[in-house]
XYZ file of C-alpha atoms in Angstrom:
121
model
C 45.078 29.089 -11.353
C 42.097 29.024 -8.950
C 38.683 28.874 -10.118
C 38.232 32.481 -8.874
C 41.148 33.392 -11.054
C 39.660 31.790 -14.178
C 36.327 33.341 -13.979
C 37.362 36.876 -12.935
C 39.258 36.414 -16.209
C 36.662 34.574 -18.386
C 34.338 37.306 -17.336
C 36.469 40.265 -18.118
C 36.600 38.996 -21.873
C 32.517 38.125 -21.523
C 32.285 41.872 -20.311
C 34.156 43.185 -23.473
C 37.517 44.257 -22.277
C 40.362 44.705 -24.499
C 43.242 43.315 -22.588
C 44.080 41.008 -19.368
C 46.810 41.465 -17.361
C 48.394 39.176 -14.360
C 48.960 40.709 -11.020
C 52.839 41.420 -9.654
C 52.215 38.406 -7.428
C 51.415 36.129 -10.019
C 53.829 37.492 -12.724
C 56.898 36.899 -10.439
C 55.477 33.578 -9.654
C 57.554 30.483 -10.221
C 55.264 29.449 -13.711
C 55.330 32.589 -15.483
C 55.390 31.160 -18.698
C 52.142 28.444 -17.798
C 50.182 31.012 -15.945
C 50.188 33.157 -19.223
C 49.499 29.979 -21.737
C 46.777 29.160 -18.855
C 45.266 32.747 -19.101
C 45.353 32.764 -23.067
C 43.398 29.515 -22.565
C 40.613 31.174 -20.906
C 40.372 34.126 -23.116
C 39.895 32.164 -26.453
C 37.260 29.859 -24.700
C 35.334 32.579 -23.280
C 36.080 34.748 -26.742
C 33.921 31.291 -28.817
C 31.029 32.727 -26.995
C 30.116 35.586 -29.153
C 26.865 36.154 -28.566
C 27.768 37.253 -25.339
C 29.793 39.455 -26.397
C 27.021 41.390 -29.453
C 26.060 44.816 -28.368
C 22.626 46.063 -28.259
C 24.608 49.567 -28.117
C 22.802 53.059 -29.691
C 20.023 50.276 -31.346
C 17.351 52.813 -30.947
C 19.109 56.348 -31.462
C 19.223 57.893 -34.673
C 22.728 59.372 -36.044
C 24.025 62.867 -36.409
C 26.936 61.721 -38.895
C 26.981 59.315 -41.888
C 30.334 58.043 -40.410
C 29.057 56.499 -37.372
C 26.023 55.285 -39.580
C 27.777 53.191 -41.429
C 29.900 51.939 -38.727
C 27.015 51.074 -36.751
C 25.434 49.285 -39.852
C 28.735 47.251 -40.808
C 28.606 46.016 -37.117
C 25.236 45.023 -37.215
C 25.241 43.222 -40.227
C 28.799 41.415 -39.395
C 26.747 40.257 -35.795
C 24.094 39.063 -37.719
C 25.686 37.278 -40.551
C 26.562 33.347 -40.818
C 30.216 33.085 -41.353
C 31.645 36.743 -40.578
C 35.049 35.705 -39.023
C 36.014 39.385 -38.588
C 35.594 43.190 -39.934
C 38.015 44.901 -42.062
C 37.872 49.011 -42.586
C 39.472 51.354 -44.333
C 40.478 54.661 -42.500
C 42.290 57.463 -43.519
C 42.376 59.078 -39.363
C 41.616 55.575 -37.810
C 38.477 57.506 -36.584
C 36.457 54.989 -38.182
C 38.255 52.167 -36.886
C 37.352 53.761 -33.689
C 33.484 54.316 -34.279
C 33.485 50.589 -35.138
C 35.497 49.414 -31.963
C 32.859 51.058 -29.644
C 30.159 48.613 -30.724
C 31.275 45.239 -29.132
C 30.561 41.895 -31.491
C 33.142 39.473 -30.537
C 35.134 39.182 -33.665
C 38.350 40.915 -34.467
C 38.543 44.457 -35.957
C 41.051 45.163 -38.733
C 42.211 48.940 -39.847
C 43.416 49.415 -42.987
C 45.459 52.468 -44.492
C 46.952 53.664 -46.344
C 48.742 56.405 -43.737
C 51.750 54.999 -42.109
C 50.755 57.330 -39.059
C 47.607 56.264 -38.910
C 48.718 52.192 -38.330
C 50.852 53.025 -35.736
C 47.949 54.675 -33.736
């Protein structure tokens, strides 16, 4: 890839966003296979800088709902802790998997249920 290639990707991920994606050019390439490994590459080396990625989102609001309290809270604390390699919720509607996915921190978000219909969200 080009340099302009690797840091339009490296700063998507720095930005926040969820997912990368290759252009039709570059997917029907000749090296679709390298061009993807060389694109994961870039993610998970921009993804070790986290404190890039820590929101300073709704800091100085206060909440109309205990829900989004405590998601806000559990982010804060997992941003600011030594050694917090990711989050793990509960949710019974995966709205509170969602409440915690709006505040960006760099590690990985886990939902747990116990609602088949909910994991498949």
């Amino acid at each position: 890839p080009t340099r302009a290639e690797v840091m339009d990707v490296a700063n998507a991920v720095l930005d926040g966003t969820d997912a990368v994606m290759l252009s039709a050019e570059t997917a029907a390439g000749q090296y679709p296979s390298e061009t993807v490994a060389a694109m994961a590459r870039v993610c998970l080396g921009a993804e070790k800088i986290p404190s890039l990625n820590v929101s300073k989102h709704r800091l100085d609001i206060q909440f109309d709902n205990v829900e989004e309290a405590i998601a806000m809270s559990a982010m804060y604390a997992a941003n600011h802790l030594k050694g917090v390699t990711a989050i793990i919720t509960m949710t019974e509607s995966g709205r509170t998997a969602l409440m915690t996915s709006r505040i960006s921190s760099g590690l990985p978000i886990f939902a747990l249920s116990r609602h088949e219909r909910t994991l498949n969200l």
